[in-house]
Tab-separated table of C-alpha atoms in Angstrom:
chain	number	residue	atom	x	y	z
A	351	MET	CA	-29.844	-13.864	-3.375
A	352	LYS	CA	-26.857	-15.896	-3.963
A	353	LYS	CA	-23.751	-12.883	-2.732
A	354	ILE	CA	-25.660	-12.953	0.608
A	355	ILE	CA	-25.342	-16.698	0.776
A	356	TYR	CA	-22.368	-16.375	0.161
A	357	ALA	CA	-21.542	-13.760	2.755
A	358	LEU	CA	-23.462	-15.468	5.508
A	359	ILE	CA	-20.883	-18.413	4.639
A	360	PHE	CA	-18.410	-16.348	4.456
A	361	THR	CA	-19.061	-14.888	7.949
A	362	LEU	CA	-19.517	-18.181	10.003
A	363	THR	CA	-16.250	-20.104	8.133
A	364	VAL	CA	-14.575	-17.197	10.352
A	365	ALA	CA	-16.542	-17.210	13.120
A	366	LEU	CA	-15.697	-20.807	13.372
A	367	PHE	CA	-12.009	-19.966	13.194
A	368	SER	CA	-11.365	-16.585	15.437
A	369	CYS	CA	-10.105	-16.568	18.812
A	370	ASN	CA	-10.312	-13.365	20.760
A	371	SER	CA	-7.487	-14.687	23.138
A	372	GLN	CA	-7.447	-11.033	23.964
A	373	GLU	CA	-9.065	-11.913	26.248
A	374	ASN	CA	-8.347	-14.937	27.526
A	375	ALA	CA	-4.532	-15.275	26.942
A	376	LYS	CA	-2.758	-16.949	30.027
A	377	GLU	CA	-1.496	-13.744	31.502
A	378	SER	CA	1.109	-12.954	35.327
A	379	LYS	CA	2.351	-9.895	36.320
A	380	THR	CA	5.455	-10.920	37.797
A	381	SER	CA	7.424	-8.875	40.733
A	382	ASP	CA	9.302	-7.214	38.118
A	383	GLY	CA	6.524	-5.478	37.013
A	384	ILE	CA	6.394	-7.587	33.617
A	385	ILE	CA	3.567	-9.464	32.005
A	386	ARG	CA	4.194	-12.507	31.030
A	387	LEU	CA	2.809	-14.793	28.835
A	388	GLU	CA	2.200	-18.920	29.955
A	389	MET	CA	4.680	-20.138	26.743
A	390	PRO	CA	4.118	-23.629	25.661
A	391	ALA	CA	7.183	-26.480	25.462
A	392	ARG	CA	7.907	-27.150	22.072
A	393	PRO	CA	6.635	-30.388	21.065
A	394	ALA	CA	8.141	-33.462	21.793
A	395	GLY	CA	10.380	-34.510	19.287
A	396	GLN	CA	10.763	-31.177	16.956
A	397	GLU	CA	13.435	-28.569	16.885
A	398	ASP	CA	13.892	-25.320	15.005
A	399	VAL	CA	13.488	-24.385	11.645
A	400	ILE	CA	16.607	-21.372	11.994
A	401	GLY	CA	17.585	-21.161	8.503
A	402	LEU	CA	15.777	-23.907	6.748
A	403	ARG	CA	16.597	-25.333	3.448
A	404	CYS	CA	14.071	-27.494	1.248
A	405	GLU	CA	14.510	-30.199	-1.671
A	406	PRO	CA	15.060	-27.615	-4.421
A	407	LEU	CA	12.084	-27.205	-7.079
A	408	GLU	CA	12.681	-27.028	-10.357
A	409	THR	CA	9.562	-25.406	-10.881
A	410	VAL	CA	7.193	-23.553	-8.574
A	411	ARG	CA	3.658	-25.198	-8.354
A	412	VAL	CA	1.351	-22.677	-6.899
A	413	GLY	CA	-2.732	-21.877	-5.690
A	414	PHE	CA	-3.874	-18.225	-4.990
A	415	ILE	CA	-6.644	-18.870	-2.363
A	416	GLY	CA	-8.308	-15.196	-1.164
A	417	LEU	CA	-8.499	-12.903	-5.246
A	418	GLY	CA	-10.105	-9.601	-3.779
A	419	MET	CA	-7.862	-6.777	-3.421
A	420	ARG	CA	-4.471	-8.313	-3.566
A	421	GLY	CA	-4.812	-11.672	-4.525
A	422	PRO	CA	-5.314	-10.950	-8.802
A	423	GLY	CA	-2.503	-8.146	-8.057
A	424	ALA	CA	-0.203	-11.739	-7.105
A	425	VAL	CA	-0.900	-13.641	-9.164
A	426	GLU	CA	-0.261	-11.336	-11.757
A	427	ARG	CA	3.125	-10.377	-10.735
A	428	PHE	CA	3.677	-14.330	-10.874
A	429	THR	CA	3.911	-14.750	-14.823
A	430	TYR	CA	6.891	-12.163	-14.902
A	431	ILE	CA	8.776	-14.802	-12.254
A	432	PRO	CA	10.958	-17.905	-14.099
A	433	GLY	CA	10.082	-21.589	-13.019
A	434	VAL	CA	6.429	-20.873	-12.166
A	435	GLU	CA	3.317	-22.918	-13.065
A	436	ILE	CA	0.244	-21.371	-12.169
A	437	LYS	CA	-2.042	-24.362	-10.676
A	438	ALA	CA	-5.184	-23.412	-8.927
A	439	LEU	CA	-7.171	-19.903	-7.719
A	440	CYS	CA	-9.883	-19.983	-4.824
A	441	ASP	CA	-12.123	-17.376	-3.679
A	442	LEU	CA	-15.256	-17.795	-1.816
A	443	TYR	CA	-16.750	-15.944	-4.887
A	444	PRO	CA	-16.577	-17.709	-8.591
A	445	GLU	CA	-16.770	-14.730	-9.989
A	446	LYS	CA	-13.662	-13.857	-8.833
A	447	VAL	CA	-11.494	-16.756	-9.916
A	448	ALA	CA	-13.546	-16.415	-13.318
A	449	LYS	CA	-12.097	-12.490	-13.282
A	450	THR	CA	-8.872	-13.794	-12.651
A	451	GLN	CA	-8.365	-16.497	-14.871
A	452	GLU	CA	-8.137	-13.454	-18.009
A	453	ILE	CA	-5.449	-12.489	-16.143
A	454	LEU	CA	-3.443	-15.625	-16.714
A	455	LYS	CA	-4.845	-15.328	-20.226
A	456	LYS	CA	-3.985	-12.516	-21.009
A	457	ARG	CA	-0.445	-13.650	-20.024
A	458	ASN	CA	-0.626	-17.116	-21.937
A	459	PHE	CA	-0.715	-18.979	-18.973
A	460	PRO	CA	-3.082	-22.293	-18.952
A	461	GLU	CA	-6.544	-21.213	-17.759
A	462	ALA	CA	-5.911	-22.677	-13.661
A	463	THR	CA	-7.945	-25.180	-11.794
A	464	ALA	CA	-10.927	-23.417	-10.117
A	465	TYR	CA	-12.042	-23.372	-6.776
A	466	SER	CA	-14.579	-21.524	-5.155
A	467	GLY	CA	-17.263	-21.813	-1.826
A	468	GLU	CA	-16.882	-21.803	1.793
A	469	GLU	CA	-15.035	-25.341	1.359
A	470	GLY	CA	-13.017	-24.360	-1.870
A	471	TRP	CA	-9.454	-24.015	-0.042
A	472	LYS	CA	-8.991	-27.206	1.666
A	473	GLU	CA	-10.121	-28.977	-1.584
A	474	LEU	CA	-7.146	-26.600	-3.147
A	475	CYS	CA	-4.241	-27.508	-0.670
A	476	ASN	CA	-5.659	-31.286	-0.995
A	477	ARG	CA	-4.134	-31.699	-3.993
A	478	ASP	CA	-0.797	-33.560	-4.248
A	479	ASP	CA	0.974	-31.512	-7.577
A	480	ILE	CA	0.884	-28.075	-5.490
A	481	ASP	CA	4.301	-26.893	-3.789
A	482	LEU	CA	3.102	-23.590	-2.594
A	483	ILE	CA	-0.728	-21.716	-1.197
A	484	TYR	CA	-0.200	-18.397	-1.433
A	485	ILE	CA	-3.163	-16.796	1.557
A	486	VAL	CA	-4.967	-13.531	0.331
A	487	THR	CA	-7.944	-14.189	2.354
A	488	PRO	CA	-8.969	-11.458	4.939
A	489	TRP	CA	-7.085	-11.718	8.514
A	490	LEU	CA	-8.497	-13.806	10.030
A	491	LEU	CA	-8.339	-17.163	7.915
A	492	HIS	CA	-4.443	-16.194	7.608
A	493	THR	CA	-3.227	-18.972	10.207
A	494	PRO	CA	-6.478	-21.930	9.318
A	495	ILE	CA	-5.800	-22.588	6.001
A	496	ALA	CA	-1.392	-22.031	6.620
A	497	VAL	CA	-1.860	-24.826	8.901
A	498	TYR	CA	-3.454	-26.683	7.194
A	499	ALA	CA	-2.076	-26.013	4.076
A	500	MET	CA	1.153	-27.123	6.139
A	501	GLU	CA	-0.559	-30.214	7.038
A	502	HIS	CA	-0.718	-31.315	4.119
A	503	GLY	CA	2.776	-30.718	2.604
A	504	LYS	CA	2.744	-27.233	0.999
A	505	HIS	CA	5.444	-24.235	1.961
A	506	VAL	CA	2.590	-21.089	2.744
A	507	ALA	CA	2.735	-17.744	1.635
A	508	ILE	CA	0.681	-15.521	4.332
A	509	GLU	CA	-0.558	-12.116	3.492
A	510	VAL	CA	0.088	-9.517	6.439
A	511	PRO	CA	-0.137	-9.816	9.535
A	512	ALA	CA	0.365	-13.992	9.800
A	513	ALA	CA	-1.182	-14.592	12.539
A	514	MET	CA	-4.481	-13.179	14.858
A	515	ASN	CA	-3.319	-13.391	18.436
A	516	ILE	CA	-0.403	-15.753	20.326
A	517	ASP	CA	-2.355	-18.879	20.248
A	518	GLU	CA	-2.048	-18.444	16.612
A	519	CYS	CA	1.509	-16.680	16.505
A	520	TRP	CA	2.307	-20.276	18.355
A	521	GLN	CA	0.342	-22.915	16.125
A	522	LEU	CA	2.362	-21.445	13.122
A	523	VAL	CA	5.548	-22.386	14.394
A	524	ASN	CA	5.202	-25.972	15.960
A	525	THR	CA	3.012	-26.566	12.693
A	526	ALA	CA	6.398	-24.837	10.398
A	527	GLU	CA	8.443	-27.365	12.900
A	528	LYS	CA	6.309	-30.139	12.703
A	529	THR	CA	6.093	-30.300	8.688
A	530	ARG	CA	9.305	-28.578	8.225
A	531	ARG	CA	7.798	-26.476	5.588
A	532	HIS	CA	8.177	-23.167	5.294
A	533	CYS	CA	5.984	-20.229	6.207
A	534	MET	CA	6.533	-16.589	5.185
A	535	MET	CA	4.370	-13.620	5.791
A	536	LEU	CA	4.605	-11.529	2.844
A	537	GLU	CA	6.131	-8.376	4.085
A	538	ASN	CA	6.550	-6.075	1.591
A	539	CYS	CA	8.386	-3.286	2.875
A	540	VAL	CA	11.320	-5.218	3.345
A	541	TYR	CA	11.977	-5.267	-0.294
A	542	ASP	CA	11.582	-1.069	-0.633
A	543	PHE	CA	14.488	0.272	-2.199
A	544	PHE	CA	15.252	3.065	0.596
A	545	GLU	CA	15.337	0.085	3.334
A	546	LEU	CA	16.655	-2.113	1.885
A	547	THR	CA	19.429	0.201	0.661
A	548	THR	CA	20.092	1.500	4.274
A	549	LEU	CA	20.170	-2.181	5.287
A	550	ASN	CA	22.749	-2.738	3.150
A	551	MET	CA	24.540	0.440	4.583
A	552	ALA	CA	23.850	-0.386	8.397
A	553	GLN	CA	25.296	-4.263	7.472
A	554	GLN	CA	28.214	-2.191	6.128
A	555	GLY	CA	28.517	0.077	9.533
A	556	LEU	CA	28.091	3.269	8.016
A	557	PHE	CA	25.835	3.973	11.075
A	558	GLY	CA	28.108	2.756	13.142
A	559	GLU	CA	25.979	0.939	16.384
A	560	ILE	CA	22.687	1.052	16.334
A	561	LEU	CA	20.172	2.590	18.969
A	562	HIS	CA	17.162	2.930	18.179
A	563	VAL	CA	14.531	2.579	14.404
A	564	GLU	CA	11.646	3.411	14.019
A	565	GLY	CA	8.714	2.303	11.977
A	566	ALA	CA	4.970	2.675	11.903
A	567	TYR	CA	1.427	2.367	9.354
A	568	ILE	CA	0.267	5.819	9.450
A	569	HIS	CA	-2.500	5.204	6.953
A	570	ASN	CA	-5.544	6.960	6.299
A	571	LEU	CA	-7.983	3.831	5.252
A	572	GLU	CA	-11.255	6.377	4.213
A	573	GLU	CA	-10.726	5.863	0.749
A	574	PHE	CA	-10.607	1.701	1.520
A	575	TRP	CA	-13.440	0.671	4.383
A	576	LYS	CA	-16.013	-0.254	1.962
A	577	ALA	CA	-13.646	-2.397	-0.257
A	578	TYR	CA	-13.214	-4.711	2.190
A	579	GLN	CA	-15.239	-7.577	1.966
A	580	GLY	CA	-17.975	-8.335	3.980
A	581	ASN	CA	-17.038	-5.179	6.390
A	582	TRP	CA	-14.036	-7.672	7.677
A	583	ARG	CA	-11.317	-4.727	8.441
A	584	LEU	CA	-13.184	-1.983	10.286
A	585	ASP	CA	-15.202	-5.470	12.400
A	586	PHE	CA	-11.783	-6.554	13.086
A	587	ASN	CA	-10.871	-2.388	14.519
A	588	GLU	CA	-14.181	-2.332	16.266
A	589	LYS	CA	-13.618	-5.628	18.752
A	590	HIS	CA	-9.845	-5.387	18.832
A	591	GLY	CA	-7.601	-3.097	20.351
A	592	GLY	CA	-3.515	-2.827	20.120
A	593	ASP	CA	-1.339	-2.127	16.757
A	594	VAL	CA	-3.630	-4.987	14.939
A	595	TYR	CA	-1.047	-4.105	11.900
A	596	ALA	CA	2.588	-3.383	12.795
A	597	THR	CA	4.147	-5.006	10.409
A	598	HIS	CA	5.224	-3.213	7.531
A	599	GLY	CA	6.945	-0.152	10.097
A	600	LEU	CA	8.161	-3.698	12.841
A	601	GLY	CA	9.699	-6.423	9.758
A	602	PRO	CA	12.304	-3.708	8.183
A	603	ALA	CA	13.115	-2.244	12.119
A	604	CYS	CA	14.088	-5.924	12.881
A	605	GLN	CA	15.864	-7.083	10.047
A	606	LEU	CA	17.601	-3.963	11.361
A	607	LEU	CA	18.564	-4.663	14.734
A	608	ASN	CA	18.421	-9.046	13.182
A	609	ILE	CA	15.865	-9.910	15.867
A	610	HIS	CA	15.927	-13.621	16.633
A	611	ARG	CA	19.215	-13.430	14.184
A	612	GLY	CA	21.754	-13.137	17.426
A	613	ASN	CA	19.442	-10.692	19.072
A	614	ARG	CA	15.369	-10.657	19.833
A	615	MET	CA	12.353	-7.917	21.169
A	616	THR	CA	12.165	-8.390	25.300
A	617	HIS	CA	9.607	-6.486	26.483
A	618	LEU	CA	6.865	-3.511	25.279
A	619	VAL	CA	4.632	-1.027	26.818
A	620	ALA	CA	2.038	0.603	24.967
A	621	MET	CA	-0.468	4.473	24.995
A	622	ALA	CA	-3.427	4.866	23.211
A	623	THR	CA	-5.826	7.535	22.309
A	624	GLN	CA	-9.430	7.139	22.730
A	625	ALA	CA	-11.329	5.787	19.848
A	626	VAL	CA	-13.250	9.135	18.111
A	627	THR	CA	-13.191	8.050	14.220
A	628	GLY	CA	-13.525	4.479	14.647
A	629	PRO	CA	-16.834	4.729	16.054
A	630	LYS	CA	-18.133	7.556	13.415
A	631	LEU	CA	-17.218	4.634	11.317
A	632	VAL	CA	-19.666	2.405	12.939
A	633	LYS	CA	-22.153	4.518	13.020
A	634	GLU	CA	-22.347	6.056	9.224
A	635	MET	CA	-21.485	1.727	8.036
A	636	THR	CA	-23.404	0.054	9.613
A	637	GLY	CA	-26.348	2.109	11.538
A	638	ARG	CA	-24.581	1.183	15.144
A	639	ASP	CA	-23.597	2.599	17.887
A	640	GLY	CA	-20.073	1.968	17.628
A	641	LYS	CA	-19.345	2.922	21.890
A	642	ASP	CA	-17.841	-0.706	22.363
A	643	PHE	CA	-15.131	0.780	19.305
A	644	LYS	CA	-12.376	-1.399	21.052
A	645	ASN	CA	-9.301	-0.004	18.896
A	646	ALA	CA	-7.937	3.528	19.126
A	647	ASP	CA	-7.582	6.098	17.052
A	648	HIS	CA	-3.371	6.512	17.186
A	649	THR	CA	-1.759	3.666	19.674
A	650	MET	CA	2.185	4.232	20.743
A	651	THR	CA	4.342	1.627	20.848
A	652	MET	CA	8.124	1.433	22.490
A	653	ILE	CA	10.085	-2.219	22.596
A	654	GLN	CA	13.357	-2.904	23.990
A	655	THR	CA	15.589	-5.936	22.532
A	656	ALA	CA	17.980	-7.987	24.149
A	657	ASN	CA	20.438	-6.170	23.092
A	658	GLY	CA	20.234	-2.568	24.175
A	659	GLN	CA	17.997	-1.149	21.139
A	660	THR	CA	14.323	0.502	21.087
A	661	ILE	CA	11.792	0.659	18.697
A	662	HIS	CA	9.042	2.966	18.524
A	663	LEU	CA	6.077	2.297	16.405
A	664	GLN	CA	2.729	3.927	15.886
A	665	HIS	CA	-0.039	2.756	14.448
A	666	ASP	CA	-2.948	5.032	12.740
A	667	VAL	CA	-5.616	4.429	10.503
A	668	MET	CA	-8.590	6.565	10.694
A	669	ASN	CA	-6.837	10.077	10.663
A	670	PRO	CA	-6.125	11.920	8.328
A	671	ARG	CA	-2.031	12.448	8.208
A	672	PRO	CA	-0.075	12.101	5.341
A	673	TYR	CA	0.856	7.978	4.213
A	674	SER	CA	4.246	6.987	6.962
A	675	ARG	CA	5.869	4.306	7.843
A	676	MET	CA	7.887	6.312	9.429
A	677	TYR	CA	10.784	4.411	8.897
A	678	GLN	CA	14.493	5.603	10.936
A	679	LEU	CA	16.940	4.639	12.030
A	680	THR	CA	19.754	6.259	14.786
A	681	GLY	CA	23.252	4.670	14.978
A	682	THR	CA	26.315	6.298	16.726
A	683	GLU	CA	27.420	7.436	14.023
A	684	GLY	CA	24.618	8.210	11.262
A	685	PHE	CA	20.680	8.850	10.908
A	686	ALA	CA	18.622	7.421	8.056
A	687	ASN	CA	14.716	9.129	7.544
A	688	LYS	CA	12.139	8.359	5.140
A	689	TYR	CA	8.955	10.096	5.804
A	690	PRO	CA	8.380	12.718	5.494
A	691	ILE	CA	11.762	13.165	3.725
A	692	GLU	CA	14.250	10.746	2.561
A	693	GLY	CA	17.772	11.389	3.533
A	694	TYR	CA	21.021	10.438	5.684
A	695	THR	CA	23.385	12.105	8.873
A	696	PHE	CA	26.387	10.992	9.003
A	697	ARG	CA	29.360	11.785	12.212
A	698	SER	CA	31.705	13.038	9.923
A	699	ALA	CA	31.549	13.614	6.052
A	700	GLU	CA	35.299	12.833	6.189
A	701	LYS	CA	34.362	9.355	6.853
A	702	MET	CA	31.816	9.010	3.215
A	703	GLU	CA	34.607	8.141	1.252
A	704	GLY	CA	34.404	8.806	-2.571
A	705	MET	CA	30.936	11.149	-1.751
A	706	PRO	CA	31.130	14.253	-3.411
A	707	ASP	CA	32.297	17.458	-0.916
A	708	HIS	CA	30.198	19.312	0.464
A	709	GLU	CA	29.407	21.277	4.086
A	710	ASN	CA	29.223	18.696	7.092
A	711	LEU	CA	25.577	20.097	8.731
A	712	ASN	CA	24.361	16.664	10.274
A	713	MET	CA	23.713	18.946	13.188
A	714	HIS	CA	21.406	20.551	10.915
A	715	THR	CA	20.146	19.347	7.929
A	716	PHE	CA	20.493	16.009	5.382
A	717	VAL	CA	23.474	15.749	3.200
A	718	PRO	CA	22.660	16.960	-0.094
A	719	GLN	CA	21.116	15.669	-2.214
A	720	ASN	CA	23.462	14.388	-5.015
A	721	VAL	CA	25.185	12.875	-2.137
A	722	LYS	CA	22.027	10.797	-0.969
A	723	GLU	CA	21.688	10.010	-4.498
A	724	GLN	CA	25.189	8.535	-4.463
A	725	LEU	CA	24.673	7.347	-1.401
A	726	MET	CA	21.987	4.920	-2.628
A	727	LYS	CA	23.493	3.882	-6.128
A	728	GLN	CA	26.990	2.702	-3.941
A	729	TYR	CA	25.275	0.571	-1.374
A	730	LYS	CA	22.229	-0.368	-3.822
A	731	HIS	CA	21.645	-3.427	-2.586
A	732	PRO	CA	22.373	-6.575	-4.836
A	733	ILE	CA	19.103	-8.366	-5.009
A	734	HIS	CA	17.773	-4.609	-6.398
A	735	LYS	CA	20.417	-4.297	-9.110
A	736	GLU	CA	19.771	-7.458	-10.497
A	737	LEU	CA	15.621	-6.846	-9.702
A	738	GLU	CA	15.651	-2.982	-10.018
A	739	GLU	CA	14.220	-2.264	-13.378
A	740	MET	CA	11.769	-5.422	-13.835
A	741	ALA	CA	10.190	-4.990	-10.226
A	742	LYS	CA	9.686	-1.238	-11.200
A	743	LYS	CA	7.732	-2.744	-14.714
A	744	VAL	CA	6.224	-4.624	-13.230
A	745	GLY	CA	4.604	-2.941	-10.478
A	746	GLY	CA	3.230	-3.644	-7.294
A	747	HIS	CA	3.710	-0.971	-4.790
A	748	GLY	CA	6.442	0.374	-6.880
A	749	GLY	CA	7.974	-2.739	-7.787
A	750	MET	CA	8.469	-4.170	-4.109
A	751	ASP	CA	5.535	-6.845	-4.361
A	752	PHE	CA	7.382	-7.941	-7.155
A	753	ILE	CA	10.778	-8.329	-6.036
A	754	MET	CA	9.294	-10.051	-2.499
A	755	ASP	CA	7.428	-12.838	-5.046
A	756	TYR	CA	10.391	-12.985	-6.787
A	757	ARG	CA	12.841	-14.119	-3.841
A	758	LEU	CA	10.334	-16.237	-2.716
A	759	VAL	CA	10.060	-18.270	-5.982
A	760	TYR	CA	14.502	-18.134	-5.454
A	761	CYS	CA	14.924	-19.658	-2.402
A	762	LEU	CA	11.774	-21.939	-3.111
A	763	ARG	CA	14.077	-22.737	-6.423
A	764	ASN	CA	17.018	-23.098	-4.597
A	765	GLY	CA	16.672	-24.821	-1.771
A	766	LEU	CA	17.867	-21.915	0.260
A	767	PRO	CA	16.497	-20.440	3.597
A	768	LEU	CA	13.697	-17.039	3.012
A	769	ASP	CA	14.336	-13.846	3.538
A	770	GLN	CA	11.750	-14.449	6.103
A	771	ASP	CA	10.822	-17.382	8.291
A	772	VAL	CA	8.264	-18.281	10.466
A	773	TYR	CA	9.642	-16.466	13.333
A	774	ASP	CA	9.474	-13.882	12.066
A	775	ALA	CA	5.590	-14.071	11.036
A	776	ALA	CA	4.787	-15.050	14.888
A	777	GLU	CA	6.872	-11.940	16.114
A	778	TRP	CA	5.719	-9.331	13.802
A	779	SER	CA	2.244	-10.167	13.993
A	780	CYS	CA	2.257	-10.593	18.107
A	781	ILE	CA	2.750	-6.860	18.724
A	782	GLY	CA	-1.232	-6.777	17.806
A	783	GLU	CA	-1.995	-8.653	21.321
A	784	LEU	CA	0.855	-7.663	23.652
A	785	THR	CA	-0.273	-3.874	22.899
A	786	ASN	CA	-3.718	-4.344	23.814
A	787	ILE	CA	-2.658	-6.406	27.158
A	788	SER	CA	0.118	-3.203	28.159
A	789	ILE	CA	-2.972	-0.827	27.382
A	790	GLN	CA	-5.324	-2.762	29.437
A	791	ASN	CA	-3.231	-2.302	31.888
A	792	ASN	CA	-2.161	1.096	32.254
A	793	SER	CA	0.828	0.850	30.326
A	794	MET	CA	2.420	-1.920	31.407
A	795	PRO	CA	5.390	-3.738	29.947
A	796	VAL	CA	4.658	-6.683	28.398
A	797	GLU	CA	7.355	-9.430	27.453
A	798	VAL	CA	7.644	-10.076	23.786
A	799	PRO	CA	7.654	-13.997	23.574
A	800	ASP	CA	10.552	-15.453	23.007
A	801	PHE	CA	8.942	-18.384	19.826
A	802	THR	CA	12.538	-19.507	18.666
A	803	ARG	CA	12.696	-21.598	22.639
A	804	GLY	CA	16.256	-20.439	22.523
A	805	SER	CA	17.409	-20.910	19.485
A	806	TRP	CA	17.297	-16.770	18.703
A	807	LYS	CA	21.772	-16.870	19.481
A	808	LYS	CA	22.789	-19.584	16.355
A	809	LEU	CA	22.649	-16.750	13.556
A	810	ASN	CA	24.903	-13.998	13.755
A	811	GLY	CA	22.678	-11.045	11.948
A	812	TYR	CA	20.802	-11.627	9.091
A	813	HIS	CA	21.536	-12.323	5.796
A	814	HIS	CA	19.636	-12.881	2.453
A	815	TYR	CA	21.099	-16.017	0.687
A	816	MET	CA	22.520	-16.404	-2.708
A	817	VAL	CA	22.618	-19.400	-4.610
A	818	GLY	CA	26.397	-21.121	-3.888
A	819	GLU	CA	26.104	-19.572	-0.052
């Protein structure tokens, strides 16, 4: 009975904060054939937070909210990061808090203050001895908690996606600008070893001019649907169309293309298949017919950038395809691909200074494995040089989760701009609603909002900040 009551409370809380702006977004079709959403003016007295630096924190005092599928792993990873105090743990269910306390005990960390119930997260955010709120709740609570936390003086880190619609994206941006607090979306895939190495290679010019990048979230969730508390993830897919989980593929692509760092996404078009597997899942799991299931089995998106590049995204969590984030880069001098085969090709083998001799087969296949390994060794990113050994020991999707958390704490402790800022969170999260609008309008182009309100030209290229810069 107790769990049933908590489940009802959770459902009511989510309903309170949920806003289906996919039906309410103010949009207009213009003479050039592009659908544009209303862009709010920046509130009076606010400035952008491009390159935001805050006072260094000798110790980062953290509170975790959400201890279901990913929360406990995040807590454990933080016990391996220097300069951290885990002050508080919160979940709707008190037994999950108690179970996570065992992680702290095992790692010789003091017991954290426990919070639970529907108002527990607010009580945690109200404390004055916490610097960072780490949010690992179901999606519909991401923005409400983040906004509340920033308004109470906290930096926030939010699991993906950070926002569920355009209105929430603007809430995050406006609140971060008003409070001058960091708001980072926890996009781990930008720290994966192939992606970060390839980014380093691209920034050093190995691929020439980048023309096109691809990304995806293709992951059959058949084994996971029932694990989402209260069936929240399938429920969201039932009620919302579009690419609702774009960030794993889009994040690495945006870093390669310097999005809002001298470039920006201008508009997109999206297409979708019919919904076949989703309605069947609803029938199997709830007994309802699922005939109004909104999300397609497969969604495809094309995005244009201001500097003339294109991005291709795919989303499919319904069908028995092998896992893929489809990471791919096409440049004038080279090509990179991660799925299903990791490899590189280049226009001229002679240009690969220091590489082992090999026949130039780039018209037919990738460079040989020994050349690829040498490239990845030679161009290993400085972050990986420092953290790879520890990351693989601690784990979290092969280590990229640990690197993400370590970098977050590192930047906070040293007063540096974060690797991902609030504009990344908004730009990468807005794709869900924008793609749905395109699909609902026969794949018409839809403008991607400029969440920086014109400040995207301030920086010239993506950069990981280090001490001394």
